[in-house]
Tab-separated table of C-alpha atoms in Angstrom:
chain	number	residue	atom	x	y	z
E	257	MET	CA	-0.072	-0.227	0.155
E	258	LYS	CA	2.979	2.327	-0.066
E	259	ASN	CA	2.992	4.992	-2.598
E	260	SER	CA	6.144	7.167	-4.443
E	261	TYR	CA	4.826	10.607	-4.565
E	262	PRO	CA	7.242	13.982	-5.553
E	263	ASN	CA	8.775	16.387	-2.871
E	264	ASN	CA	5.963	18.240	-2.920
E	265	ILE	CA	3.234	15.732	-2.116
E	266	ASN	CA	5.359	14.130	0.273
E	267	LYS	CA	5.867	17.928	2.158
E	268	ILE	CA	2.189	18.110	2.283
E	269	LEU	CA	1.944	14.415	3.695
E	270	SER	CA	4.592	15.049	5.837
E	271	ILE	CA	2.812	18.183	7.544
E	272	LEU	CA	-0.059	16.432	7.867
E	273	ASN	CA	1.218	13.598	9.422
E	274	GLY	CA	3.111	15.837	11.742
E	275	VAL	CA	-0.461	17.792	12.904
E	276	PHE	CA	-2.363	14.397	13.297
E	277	THR	CA	0.782	12.994	15.545
E	278	THR	CA	0.712	16.599	17.246
E	279	PHE	CA	-3.016	15.932	18.392
E	280	MET	CA	-2.323	12.266	19.133
E	281	LEU	CA	0.273	13.409	21.350
E	282	ILE	CA	-2.278	15.996	23.589
E	283	THR	CA	-4.491	13.100	23.245
E	284	LEU	CA	-2.782	10.843	24.796
E	285	TYR	CA	-1.425	13.440	27.323
E	286	PHE	CA	-4.934	13.899	28.553
E	287	ALA	CA	-6.277	10.194	28.454
E	288	ILE	CA	-3.248	9.263	30.724
E	289	THR	CA	-3.780	12.068	33.042
E	290	SER	CA	-7.524	11.807	32.802
E	291	PRO	CA	-9.141	10.976	36.651
E	292	ASN	CA	-10.748	8.026	35.199
E	293	LEU	CA	-7.138	6.615	35.842
E	294	THR	CA	-7.384	6.451	39.534
E	295	LEU	CA	-7.170	4.213	42.218
E	296	GLY	CA	-9.418	5.333	44.831
E	297	ASP	CA	-11.515	8.592	45.105
E	298	THR	CA	-11.571	10.172	41.655
E	299	VAL	CA	-10.616	13.792	41.661
E	300	SER	CA	-13.246	15.280	38.771
E	301	LYS	CA	-16.183	17.400	39.881
E	302	GLN	CA	-18.311	14.993	37.373
E	303	THR	CA	-17.515	12.198	39.006
E	304	ILE	CA	-16.921	12.892	42.468
E	305	GLY	CA	-17.344	10.112	44.827
E	306	GLU	CA	-16.999	7.552	42.798
E	307	SER	CA	-14.490	5.209	44.559
E	308	THR	CA	-12.495	2.121	42.515
E	309	THR	CA	-12.830	-1.382	44.563
E	310	TRP	CA	-10.957	-4.500	44.174
E	311	VAL	CA	-11.912	-4.784	40.832
E	312	ALA	CA	-9.807	-2.373	39.747
E	313	VAL	CA	-6.671	-3.554	41.283
E	314	LEU	CA	-7.313	-6.776	40.621
E	315	PHE	CA	-7.373	-5.555	37.134
E	316	VAL	CA	-4.050	-3.897	37.261
E	317	LEU	CA	-2.635	-6.795	39.026
E	318	MET	CA	-3.149	-9.023	35.984
E	319	ILE	CA	-1.948	-6.272	33.458
E	320	VAL	CA	1.725	-6.283	35.577
E	321	SER	CA	1.762	-9.791	35.540
E	322	ALA	CA	1.250	-10.295	32.949
E	323	THR	CA	3.640	-7.773	31.407
E	324	ILE	CA	6.580	-8.946	33.487
E	325	GLY	CA	5.239	-12.721	32.470
E	326	THR	CA	5.966	-11.757	29.147
E	327	LEU	CA	8.662	-9.896	29.536
E	328	ALA	CA	10.944	-12.447	32.027
E	329	ILE	CA	9.490	-16.005	31.713
E	330	PRO	CA	10.089	-17.489	28.154
E	331	ASN	CA	7.293	-20.142	29.069
E	332	VAL	CA	4.604	-17.526	29.796
E	333	ARG	CA	5.607	-15.170	26.611
E	334	ALA	CA	6.031	-18.499	24.322
E	335	TYR	CA	2.044	-19.379	25.643
E	336	PHE	CA	0.630	-16.140	25.069
E	337	SER	CA	2.436	-16.386	21.611
E	338	TRP	CA	0.831	-19.735	20.931
E	339	VAL	CA	-2.683	-17.824	22.024
E	340	PHE	CA	-2.598	-14.372	20.390
E	341	ILE	CA	-0.390	-14.961	17.444
E	342	LYS	CA	-0.242	-18.603	16.569
E	343	ASN	CA	-3.868	-19.469	17.213
E	344	GLY	CA	-4.944	-15.789	16.549
E	345	LEU	CA	-7.577	-16.086	14.153
E	346	PHE	CA	-9.072	-18.732	16.296
E	347	THR	CA	-8.368	-17.030	19.471
E	348	GLY	CA	-9.218	-13.497	18.433
E	349	THR	CA	-12.880	-14.472	16.637
E	350	GLY	CA	-13.761	-16.378	20.229
E	351	ALA	CA	-12.722	-13.474	22.035
E	352	LEU	CA	-14.822	-11.162	19.945
E	353	LEU	CA	-17.863	-13.372	19.878
E	354	LEU	CA	-17.607	-13.374	23.855
E	355	SER	CA	-17.776	-9.516	23.523
E	356	PHE	CA	-21.149	-9.859	21.630
E	357	LEU	CA	-22.107	-12.187	23.883
E	358	MET	CA	-21.628	-9.958	26.992
E	359	GLN	CA	-22.985	-6.899	25.367
E	360	LEU	CA	-26.275	-9.182	24.911
E	361	ILE	CA	-26.169	-10.334	28.348
E	362	VAL	CA	-26.437	-6.517	29.342
E	363	ILE	CA	-28.907	-5.834	26.867
E	364	LEU	CA	-30.961	-8.706	28.469
E	365	ASN	CA	-30.472	-7.705	32.014
E	366	THR	CA	-30.637	-4.090	31.938
E	367	HIS	CA	-32.123	-1.815	28.888
E	368	PRO	CA	-32.718	1.787	31.081
E	369	ALA	CA	-34.341	4.364	29.408
E	370	ILE	CA	-31.907	7.574	28.708
E	371	GLY	CA	-32.375	11.086	28.777
E	372	PHE	CA	-31.169	13.829	26.889
E	373	ASP	CA	-31.874	13.638	22.607
E	374	PRO	CA	-32.402	9.643	22.806
E	375	GLY	CA	-34.848	10.248	25.077
E	376	ALA	CA	-36.609	13.055	22.989
E	377	ILE	CA	-36.977	10.565	20.028
E	378	HIS	CA	-38.056	8.062	22.123
E	379	ASP	CA	-40.973	9.763	23.516
E	380	ALA	CA	-41.931	11.064	19.974
E	381	LEU	CA	-42.464	7.184	18.744
E	382	THR	CA	-45.477	6.911	20.772
E	383	ASN	CA	-46.545	10.857	21.656
E	384	THR	CA	-46.108	13.483	18.321
E	385	THR	CA	-48.931	16.252	19.693
E	386	SER	CA	-46.737	17.369	22.870
E	387	ALA	CA	-45.692	21.036	22.628
E	388	ASP	CA	-41.983	19.899	23.651
E	389	LEU	CA	-41.718	17.617	21.543
E	390	ILE	CA	-43.069	20.000	18.648
E	391	SER	CA	-40.526	22.661	19.644
E	392	TYR	CA	-38.092	20.379	20.212
E	393	TYR	CA	-37.831	18.794	16.281
E	394	SER	CA	-38.374	22.805	15.124
E	395	TYR	CA	-35.220	23.719	16.576
E	396	ASN	CA	-33.385	20.674	15.992
E	397	THR	CA	-34.458	19.183	12.874
E	398	ASN	CA	-31.108	17.173	12.296
E	399	ASN	CA	-32.866	14.440	14.033
E	400	LEU	CA	-35.785	14.208	12.367
E	401	PRO	CA	-34.122	11.584	9.664
E	402	LEU	CA	-33.166	9.503	13.058
E	403	LEU	CA	-37.175	9.442	14.318
E	404	LEU	CA	-38.680	9.062	11.436
E	405	LEU	CA	-36.194	5.485	11.049
E	406	GLN	CA	-36.955	4.561	14.557
E	407	HIS	CA	-40.475	4.914	13.322
E	408	LEU	CA	-40.322	2.754	11.225
E	409	ILE	CA	-38.125	0.423	12.587
E	410	SER	CA	-41.140	0.308	15.399
E	411	MET	CA	-43.555	-0.211	13.221
E	412	ILE	CA	-41.771	-3.581	11.451
E	413	THR	CA	-41.316	-4.688	15.150
E	414	ASN	CA	-44.198	-3.744	16.431
E	415	THR	CA	-42.845	-2.102	19.369
E	416	SER	CA	-40.729	0.914	20.789
E	417	SER	CA	-39.683	-0.390	23.951
E	418	TRP	CA	-35.886	0.273	25.138
E	419	PHE	CA	-35.006	-3.216	24.585
E	420	MET	CA	-35.806	-3.744	21.274
E	421	PHE	CA	-33.534	-0.563	20.393
E	422	ASP	CA	-30.786	-1.432	22.542
E	423	LEU	CA	-30.860	-4.913	20.558
E	424	ILE	CA	-30.701	-3.025	17.133
E	425	ASN	CA	-27.691	-1.069	18.543
E	426	LEU	CA	-26.478	-4.112	19.222
E	427	LEU	CA	-27.106	-5.417	15.556
E	428	LEU	CA	-25.219	-1.909	13.805
E	429	LEU	CA	-22.423	-3.003	16.415
E	430	ALA	CA	-22.026	-6.244	15.099
E	431	ILE	CA	-22.127	-4.583	11.180
E	432	THR	CA	-19.497	-2.138	12.115
E	433	THR	CA	-17.347	-4.629	13.257
E	434	LEU	CA	-17.932	-7.099	10.368
E	435	ILE	CA	-17.031	-4.512	7.745
E	436	ASN	CA	-13.948	-3.138	9.861
E	437	ILE	CA	-12.360	-6.411	10.032
E	438	PHE	CA	-13.215	-7.043	6.185
E	439	THR	CA	-11.336	-3.899	5.859
E	440	VAL	CA	-8.086	-4.553	7.526
E	441	MET	CA	-8.674	-7.988	5.138
E	442	ILE	CA	-8.363	-5.960	2.531
E	443	ILE	CA	-5.573	-3.362	3.452
E	444	ASP	CA	-3.797	-5.760	5.150
E	445	LYS	CA	-4.664	-9.281	5.567
E	446	ASN	CA	-1.745	-9.992	8.460
E	447	SER	CA	-3.757	-7.601	10.660
E	448	ILE	CA	-6.286	-10.063	11.007
E	449	LYS	CA	-5.843	-10.720	13.636
E	450	ALA	CA	-5.571	-7.834	15.869
E	451	ALA	CA	-8.412	-6.533	14.489
E	452	LEU	CA	-10.024	-9.283	16.374
E	453	PHE	CA	-8.691	-8.553	19.933
E	454	LEU	CA	-8.935	-4.541	19.397
E	455	HIS	CA	-12.456	-4.540	18.057
E	456	ALA	CA	-13.385	-7.552	21.337
E	457	PHE	CA	-11.911	-4.998	23.377
E	458	TRP	CA	-13.401	-2.013	22.445
E	459	LEU	CA	-17.026	-3.704	22.738
E	460	SER	CA	-16.189	-5.305	25.964
E	461	VAL	CA	-16.088	-1.712	27.684
E	462	PHE	CA	-18.466	0.234	25.257
E	463	PRO	CA	-21.804	1.090	27.127
E	464	MET	CA	-22.768	3.135	24.458
E	465	VAL	CA	-24.969	-0.409	23.385
E	466	LEU	CA	-27.805	1.228	25.621
E	467	VAL	CA	-27.730	4.460	23.948
E	468	PRO	CA	-29.854	3.684	20.923
E	469	TYR	CA	-28.758	7.505	19.333
E	470	SER	CA	-26.937	9.288	16.173
E	471	ASP	CA	-23.757	8.333	17.455
E	472	VAL	CA	-24.588	4.396	17.331
E	473	TYR	CA	-26.596	4.396	13.832
E	474	VAL	CA	-24.249	6.130	11.970
E	475	LEU	CA	-20.961	3.529	12.609
E	476	PRO	CA	-22.057	0.860	10.087
E	477	LEU	CA	-22.281	3.790	7.424
E	478	VAL	CA	-18.946	5.292	8.174
E	479	SER	CA	-17.447	1.943	8.503
E	480	ALA	CA	-19.114	1.077	5.040
E	481	THR	CA	-17.796	3.779	3.345
E	482	LEU	CA	-14.146	3.623	4.787
E	483	PHE	CA	-14.662	0.062	3.148
E	484	LEU	CA	-15.362	0.822	-0.176
E	485	TYR	CA	-12.733	3.348	-0.620
E	486	ALA	CA	-10.452	0.668	0.590
E	487	LEU	CA	-11.596	-1.416	-2.318
E	488	THR	CA	-10.783	1.658	-4.668
E	489	CYS	CA	-7.204	1.633	-2.942
E	490	ARG	CA	-6.359	-2.132	-3.507
E	491	TRP	CA	-8.591	-2.942	-7.173
E	492	PRO	CA	-8.315	0.239	-8.641
E	493	LYS	CA	-10.288	-0.766	-12.149
E	494	TYR	CA	-12.858	1.317	-13.606
E	495	PRO	CA	-15.945	-0.927	-12.934
E	496	MET	CA	-14.929	-1.098	-9.060
E	497	ILE	CA	-13.953	2.642	-9.033
E	498	ILE	CA	-17.769	3.275	-10.699
E	499	PHE	CA	-19.167	0.594	-8.115
E	500	SER	CA	-17.596	1.796	-5.167
E	501	GLY	CA	-18.161	5.776	-5.938
E	502	VAL	CA	-21.253	5.194	-6.133
E	503	GLY	CA	-21.791	3.498	-2.845
E	504	ILE	CA	-19.806	6.151	-0.989
E	505	GLY	CA	-21.544	8.741	-2.343
E	506	ILE	CA	-24.944	6.590	-1.778
E	507	LEU	CA	-23.803	5.903	2.008
E	508	VAL	CA	-22.151	9.431	2.538
E	509	SER	CA	-26.365	10.945	2.316
E	510	CYS	CA	-26.982	8.736	4.213
E	511	THR	CA	-24.535	9.358	7.194
E	512	TYR	CA	-25.304	13.430	6.434
E	513	PHE	CA	-28.822	13.020	7.565
E	514	ILE	CA	-28.312	10.876	10.438
E	515	LYS	CA	-25.347	12.452	11.637
E	516	PRO	CA	-23.439	15.068	9.842
E	517	SER	CA	-20.583	15.905	10.958
E	518	ALA	CA	-19.917	11.975	10.919
E	519	ILE	CA	-19.224	12.926	6.992
E	520	ILE	CA	-15.432	14.252	7.625
E	521	PRO	CA	-14.281	11.170	6.020
E	522	LEU	CA	-15.080	11.816	2.661
E	523	VAL	CA	-14.209	15.010	3.157
E	524	ALA	CA	-10.922	13.419	3.688
E	525	ILE	CA	-10.710	11.314	0.882
E	526	ILE	CA	-11.365	13.721	-1.568
E	527	ILE	CA	-8.652	16.360	-0.088
E	528	ILE	CA	-6.194	13.141	-0.785
E	529	GLU	CA	-7.761	12.069	-3.865
E	530	VAL	CA	-7.241	16.338	-4.831
E	531	ILE	CA	-3.586	15.906	-3.434
E	532	THR	CA	-2.723	13.190	-5.257
E	533	PHE	CA	-4.721	13.814	-8.830
E	534	LYS	CA	-2.225	14.719	-10.690
E	535	ILE	CA	0.190	12.000	-9.661
E	536	VAL	CA	-1.076	8.645	-11.185
E	537	ASN	CA	-4.444	7.124	-12.649
E	538	THR	CA	-5.954	10.642	-12.967
E	539	MET	CA	-8.929	9.673	-14.855
E	540	LYS	CA	-9.757	7.067	-12.544
E	541	LYS	CA	-9.831	9.676	-9.523
E	542	LEU	CA	-11.608	11.523	-11.687
E	543	LEU	CA	-14.076	8.835	-12.393
E	544	LEU	CA	-14.045	8.050	-8.665
E	545	LEU	CA	-14.839	11.928	-7.494
E	546	VAL	CA	-17.732	12.177	-10.262
E	547	ALA	CA	-19.457	8.561	-9.208
E	548	ILE	CA	-19.245	9.985	-5.595
E	549	PHE	CA	-20.745	13.283	-6.053
E	550	VAL	CA	-23.342	12.183	-8.078
E	551	ALA	CA	-24.642	9.360	-6.366
E	552	LEU	CA	-24.673	12.173	-3.702
E	553	GLY	CA	-26.526	14.562	-5.305
E	554	VAL	CA	-28.980	12.026	-6.089
E	555	THR	CA	-29.127	10.326	-2.805
E	556	TYR	CA	-29.691	13.596	-1.136
E	557	THR	CA	-32.065	14.927	-3.215
E	558	TYR	CA	-34.088	12.203	-2.501
E	559	PHE	CA	-33.684	12.199	1.494
E	560	HIS	CA	-34.126	15.926	1.666
E	561	ASN	CA	-37.665	15.518	0.214
E	562	VAL	CA	-38.594	12.570	2.231
E	563	VAL	CA	-37.673	14.934	5.410
E	564	THR	CA	-39.492	18.078	4.209
E	565	GLN	CA	-42.423	16.468	3.285
E	566	GLN	CA	-42.718	14.363	5.820
E	567	THR	CA	-46.217	14.242	8.134
E	568	TYR	CA	-45.424	12.289	11.190
E	569	ILE	CA	-44.888	15.068	13.489
E	570	ARG	CA	-45.752	18.498	13.031
E	571	ILE	CA	-43.000	21.275	13.366
E	572	GLN	CA	-42.651	24.584	13.105
E	573	LYS	CA	-40.666	25.709	9.806
E	574	ASN	CA	-37.396	27.737	9.683
E	575	ARG	CA	-36.813	27.278	13.689
E	576	THR	CA	-34.050	25.388	13.147
E	577	LEU	CA	-30.843	26.259	15.107
E	578	PRO	CA	-28.107	28.119	12.631
E	579	ALA	CA	-24.826	26.546	12.907
E	580	ILE	CA	-23.797	29.564	14.467
E	581	HIS	CA	-25.496	28.439	17.753
E	582	PHE	CA	-23.342	25.419	17.856
E	583	ILE	CA	-20.050	27.186	17.267
E	584	SER	CA	-20.643	29.840	19.637
E	585	MET	CA	-21.743	27.176	22.119
E	586	GLY	CA	-17.949	25.571	21.214
E	587	VAL	CA	-16.575	28.782	22.829
E	588	SER	CA	-18.137	29.111	25.736
E	589	GLY	CA	-17.322	27.103	29.152
E	590	ASP	CA	-15.859	23.629	28.487
E	591	GLY	CA	-16.667	23.908	24.765
E	592	GLY	CA	-19.946	21.363	25.170
E	593	TYR	CA	-23.735	22.604	25.654
E	594	ASN	CA	-24.814	25.976	26.975
E	595	ALA	CA	-28.459	25.983	28.785
E	596	ALA	CA	-28.409	29.620	28.340
E	597	ASP	CA	-27.317	29.504	24.897
E	598	ALA	CA	-30.745	27.167	24.195
E	599	LEU	CA	-33.298	29.610	26.338
E	600	ALA	CA	-32.051	32.316	24.176
E	601	MET	CA	-32.449	30.835	20.960
E	602	ALA	CA	-36.408	29.648	21.969
E	603	LYS	CA	-37.074	33.358	22.518
E	604	MET	CA	-35.973	34.433	19.050
E	605	ARG	CA	-38.334	35.395	17.058
E	606	SER	CA	-36.951	34.058	13.725
E	607	GLN	CA	-33.758	32.460	12.212
E	608	ASN	CA	-32.139	35.510	11.549
E	609	ASP	CA	-32.110	36.331	15.138
E	610	MET	CA	-30.714	33.640	16.193
E	611	ARG	CA	-28.149	34.256	14.015
E	612	HIS	CA	-27.187	37.584	15.064
E	613	TYR	CA	-27.605	36.600	18.718
E	614	SER	CA	-24.836	33.853	18.165
E	615	TRP	CA	-22.787	35.741	16.076
E	616	ILE	CA	-22.630	38.351	19.079
E	617	LYS	CA	-22.056	35.961	21.324
E	618	PHE	CA	-19.347	34.368	19.331
E	619	LYS	CA	-17.847	37.956	18.945
E	620	ASN	CA	-17.961	38.581	22.610
E	621	ARG	CA	-16.533	34.881	24.068
E	622	ILE	CA	-13.688	35.238	21.495
E	623	GLY	CA	-13.097	38.405	22.438
E	624	SER	CA	-12.695	38.588	25.696
E	625	LYS	CA	-10.040	35.114	25.459
E	626	GLY	CA	-7.813	36.795	23.606
E	627	PHE	CA	-5.322	34.758	21.510
E	628	VAL	CA	-3.150	33.242	23.679
E	629	GLY	CA	-6.345	32.733	26.110
E	630	TYR	CA	-7.742	31.121	23.034
E	631	LEU	CA	-4.942	28.671	22.518
E	632	ARG	CA	-5.276	27.686	25.665
E	633	PHE	CA	-8.568	27.107	25.885
E	634	LEU	CA	-8.487	24.803	22.923
E	635	VAL	CA	-5.958	22.910	24.645
E	636	HIS	CA	-8.683	22.501	27.329
E	637	LYS	CA	-11.266	21.681	24.817
E	638	GLN	CA	-9.165	18.957	23.239
E	639	ASN	CA	-8.980	17.092	26.422
E	640	LYS	CA	-13.003	17.393	27.684
E	641	ASN	CA	-13.410	16.469	24.228
E	642	THR	CA	-10.944	13.262	23.634
E	643	ALA	CA	-9.929	11.798	27.658
E	644	ASP	CA	-12.473	10.314	28.525
E	645	GLY	CA	-12.377	6.586	27.629
E	646	THR	CA	-16.130	5.712	28.590
E	647	PHE	CA	-16.963	8.434	26.069
E	648	GLY	CA	-19.074	10.538	28.407
E	649	TRP	CA	-21.194	7.838	30.231
E	650	LEU	CA	-23.407	9.237	32.555
E	651	ILE	CA	-21.798	12.583	31.988
E	652	GLU	CA	-24.150	14.081	29.485
E	653	GLY	CA	-27.323	16.265	31.281
E	654	HIS	CA	-30.196	14.355	32.081
E	655	PHE	CA	-28.366	11.033	30.690
E	656	MET	CA	-29.984	8.324	33.013
E	657	ASN	CA	-31.874	8.387	36.094
E	658	ALA	CA	-32.092	4.714	36.681
E	659	GLN	CA	-30.268	3.146	40.179
E	660	PRO	CA	-29.331	-0.467	40.556
E	661	SER	CA	-31.886	-2.694	42.137
E	662	GLY	CA	-32.795	-6.178	41.304
E	663	ARG	CA	-30.102	-8.825	42.392
E	664	GLY	CA	-27.780	-11.547	41.202
E	665	LEU	CA	-26.376	-10.989	37.257
E	666	GLN	CA	-28.690	-7.929	36.980
E	667	ARG	CA	-27.542	-5.795	40.127
E	668	THR	CA	-23.567	-6.453	39.430
E	669	ILE	CA	-24.450	-5.303	35.751
E	670	GLN	CA	-25.973	-2.227	37.370
E	671	GLU	CA	-23.331	-1.700	40.323
E	672	PHE	CA	-20.524	-1.124	36.957
E	673	LEU	CA	-23.154	0.882	34.568
E	674	TYR	CA	-25.832	2.906	36.950
E	675	PRO	CA	-25.385	6.366	38.258
E	676	THR	CA	-24.006	5.554	42.117
E	677	GLY	CA	-23.266	1.915	41.316
E	678	ILE	CA	-20.636	0.868	43.517
E	679	HIS	CA	-18.266	-0.432	40.597
E	680	LEU	CA	-18.705	2.314	38.279
E	681	ALA	CA	-15.297	4.151	38.754
E	682	ASP	CA	-13.856	0.352	38.250
E	683	PHE	CA	-15.608	0.751	34.742
E	684	ARG	CA	-14.224	3.917	34.173
E	685	TYR	CA	-10.699	2.946	34.951
E	686	ILE	CA	-10.860	-0.194	33.059
E	687	ALA	CA	-12.327	2.002	29.766
E	688	GLN	CA	-9.372	4.154	30.273
E	689	VAL	CA	-6.445	1.835	29.932
E	690	TRP	CA	-8.453	0.168	26.884
E	691	TRP	CA	-8.522	3.951	25.325
E	692	ILE	CA	-4.840	4.667	26.355
E	693	SER	CA	-4.127	1.538	24.544
E	694	PHE	CA	-5.496	2.218	21.869
E	695	LEU	CA	-3.800	5.684	21.893
E	696	VAL	CA	-0.425	4.528	22.003
E	697	ILE	CA	-0.955	1.830	19.008
E	698	ILE	CA	-2.316	4.599	17.165
E	699	PHE	CA	0.890	7.209	18.103
E	700	LEU	CA	3.636	4.451	17.773
E	701	GLY	CA	2.463	3.480	14.584
E	702	TRP	CA	3.442	6.682	12.586
E	703	ARG	CA	6.121	5.664	9.967
E	704	GLN	CA	3.349	3.469	8.426
E	705	LYS	CA	2.496	5.151	5.219
E	706	GLY	CA	0.274	5.070	2.287
E	707	LYS	CA	-2.853	6.961	1.053
E	708	TYR	CA	-5.327	4.895	3.187
E	709	PHE	CA	-3.410	5.961	6.180
E	710	SER	CA	-3.200	9.444	5.085
E	711	VAL	CA	-7.007	9.463	4.681
E	712	LEU	CA	-7.866	7.798	8.109
E	713	ARG	CA	-5.098	10.051	9.784
E	714	LEU	CA	-7.053	13.069	8.461
E	715	SER	CA	-10.255	11.740	9.160
E	716	VAL	CA	-8.867	12.132	12.668
E	717	VAL	CA	-7.460	15.563	12.509
E	718	GLY	CA	-11.026	16.505	10.823
E	719	ALA	CA	-13.102	15.186	13.858
E	720	PHE	CA	-10.826	17.014	16.260
E	721	CYS	CA	-10.788	20.183	14.298
E	722	TYR	CA	-14.460	19.759	13.934
E	723	LEU	CA	-14.740	19.305	17.406
E	724	LEU	CA	-12.899	22.039	18.540
E	725	ILE	CA	-15.108	24.809	16.443
E	726	PHE	CA	-18.430	23.247	17.427
E	727	GLU	CA	-19.940	22.267	20.320
E	728	GLY	CA	-18.098	19.380	22.089
E	729	GLY	CA	-16.818	19.273	25.708
E	730	ARG	CA	-17.335	15.642	25.847
E	731	SER	CA	-16.253	12.654	24.339
E	732	ARG	CA	-19.497	11.182	23.213
E	733	TYR	CA	-18.881	12.944	20.178
E	734	LEU	CA	-15.787	10.806	19.127
E	735	ILE	CA	-18.294	7.369	18.435
E	736	GLN	CA	-19.105	8.564	15.300
E	737	PHE	CA	-15.674	8.775	14.408
E	738	LEU	CA	-14.580	5.468	16.010
E	739	PRO	CA	-14.531	3.818	13.029
E	740	SER	CA	-10.792	5.422	11.725
E	741	PHE	CA	-9.755	4.892	15.131
E	742	LEU	CA	-10.333	1.366	14.978
E	743	LEU	CA	-9.217	0.896	11.619
E	744	LEU	CA	-6.034	2.848	12.740
E	745	ALA	CA	-5.024	0.856	15.796
E	746	SER	CA	-5.985	-2.517	14.047
E	747	LEU	CA	-3.564	-1.719	10.690
E	748	LEU	CA	-0.823	-0.058	12.969
E	749	PHE	CA	-0.544	-2.931	15.859
E	750	ARG	CA	1.547	-4.841	13.909
E	751	PRO	CA	4.203	-2.019	13.123
E	752	THR	CA	3.545	-0.552	16.783
E	753	VAL	CA	4.901	-3.875	18.035
E	754	ALA	CA	7.771	-4.031	15.597
E	755	LEU	CA	9.060	-0.644	16.471
E	756	ILE	CA	8.828	-1.539	20.293
E	757	LYS	CA	10.770	-4.495	20.069
E	758	GLU	CA	13.248	-2.700	18.019
E	759	LYS	CA	13.700	0.361	20.665
E	760	SER	CA	14.173	-2.476	23.552
E	761	ALA	CA	16.408	-4.668	21.810
E	762	TRP	CA	18.717	-4.190	24.006
E	763	MET	CA	17.181	-5.596	26.803
E	764	TYR	CA	17.386	-9.206	25.124
E	765	ASP	CA	20.854	-9.058	23.877
E	766	GLU	CA	22.659	-11.090	25.969
E	767	LYS	CA	20.424	-13.403	26.127
E	768	ILE	CA	20.115	-14.089	22.695
E	769	LYS	CA	24.397	-14.477	22.803
E	770	GLU	CA	23.468	-16.847	25.655
């Protein structure tokens, strides 16, 4: 997958990689210093009162024991090699299936009502006349397509229960995982074992399966987009170019209506294709871009008509919150949701008034920070946007009101995931270790080059920049971009291990001589 480009193109890609590496270094630092990674009482105001238990201690002891055993005891190293390398396909598949089984057990034992936006969507499945819901969808028309989709699902399944939609979430995660595995197979089949284990690890600590919202619904679409682009990189024949281009256009259009910001990988694809446009296969690149935009235009027009002509819920026209509102919120507080701004929008008589108010607020907030202050704010916001390995679990306002109850396995699961659960801090700790592991793999894989890697890295940079500009303030918004992270970690695992072995070879020199 390596490409030979002229010096000017290589310089552009090197700058891009430098920006990516800088972002990853900052993100990794904040992930390592996260209060989630605190044994004992946490120090964050959002997790105050939570304390890890023997579970986190046992988890740390297992990691330390496995690491020391691998480095110091040949028999242990040989055993792990036999399990994870020689029989990696078998054990990796088993681990992945086990992670899905764990998620299914979680859903079967607890499927709580969720607040904030998912709650508004769920309420509208059974009540379309509420004044509050009509107002909500008038302002947040971006969630109308998801409401219509979930309404269709509830009609097909004849139920609107949280349990059913959690099962749909699990199905979407399974599809995402399978697509990612196939993508890794196309780009580098030797990385499949790593992909199996890394996806299994991710699913084991991903509680968002209980949140049926656009963050999860968009994942298969993003993964499928990156899969089709991988096909064009691996087999750049004209039929494949046309097929993939049309597919990408359709998928990106669907993505836009579910989660507009999740189309950033397409932007990355276009930028990389344009940068390398005059190097090789110019006609194929042009054909790919034309196929994408034609399919995107046709599909967008269709879905736009469906949404604008929907009659499921009556909304007030021309009350949609303008983009500048979210940009203005993005420079307030921690860069996240601002209740005062939302209330002000509800009092505005027109979108022009909304834009004017938000623009004035934005200028005042930027001006009060100054240049240096704004840079400090962006660094702080990057922390809030990316450091939390639970992806903002329970951090969102009105996330969940349920408390641990019941007995046996159900109670145990709830103690890990529910507010006031005695093992909630343990869950945060374990999830944080997973997130740090992924970031380390991606960061240390900097030597791996190629067009597809450039697209994935640029997708991550684009995601970071988007969240720095618009409303962010919590890492839940990263979920929509996880396919890029998962693919990078899977494809860079082997190069990262090779780099670590290379840099630590001195530790084994004497043993090798003996």
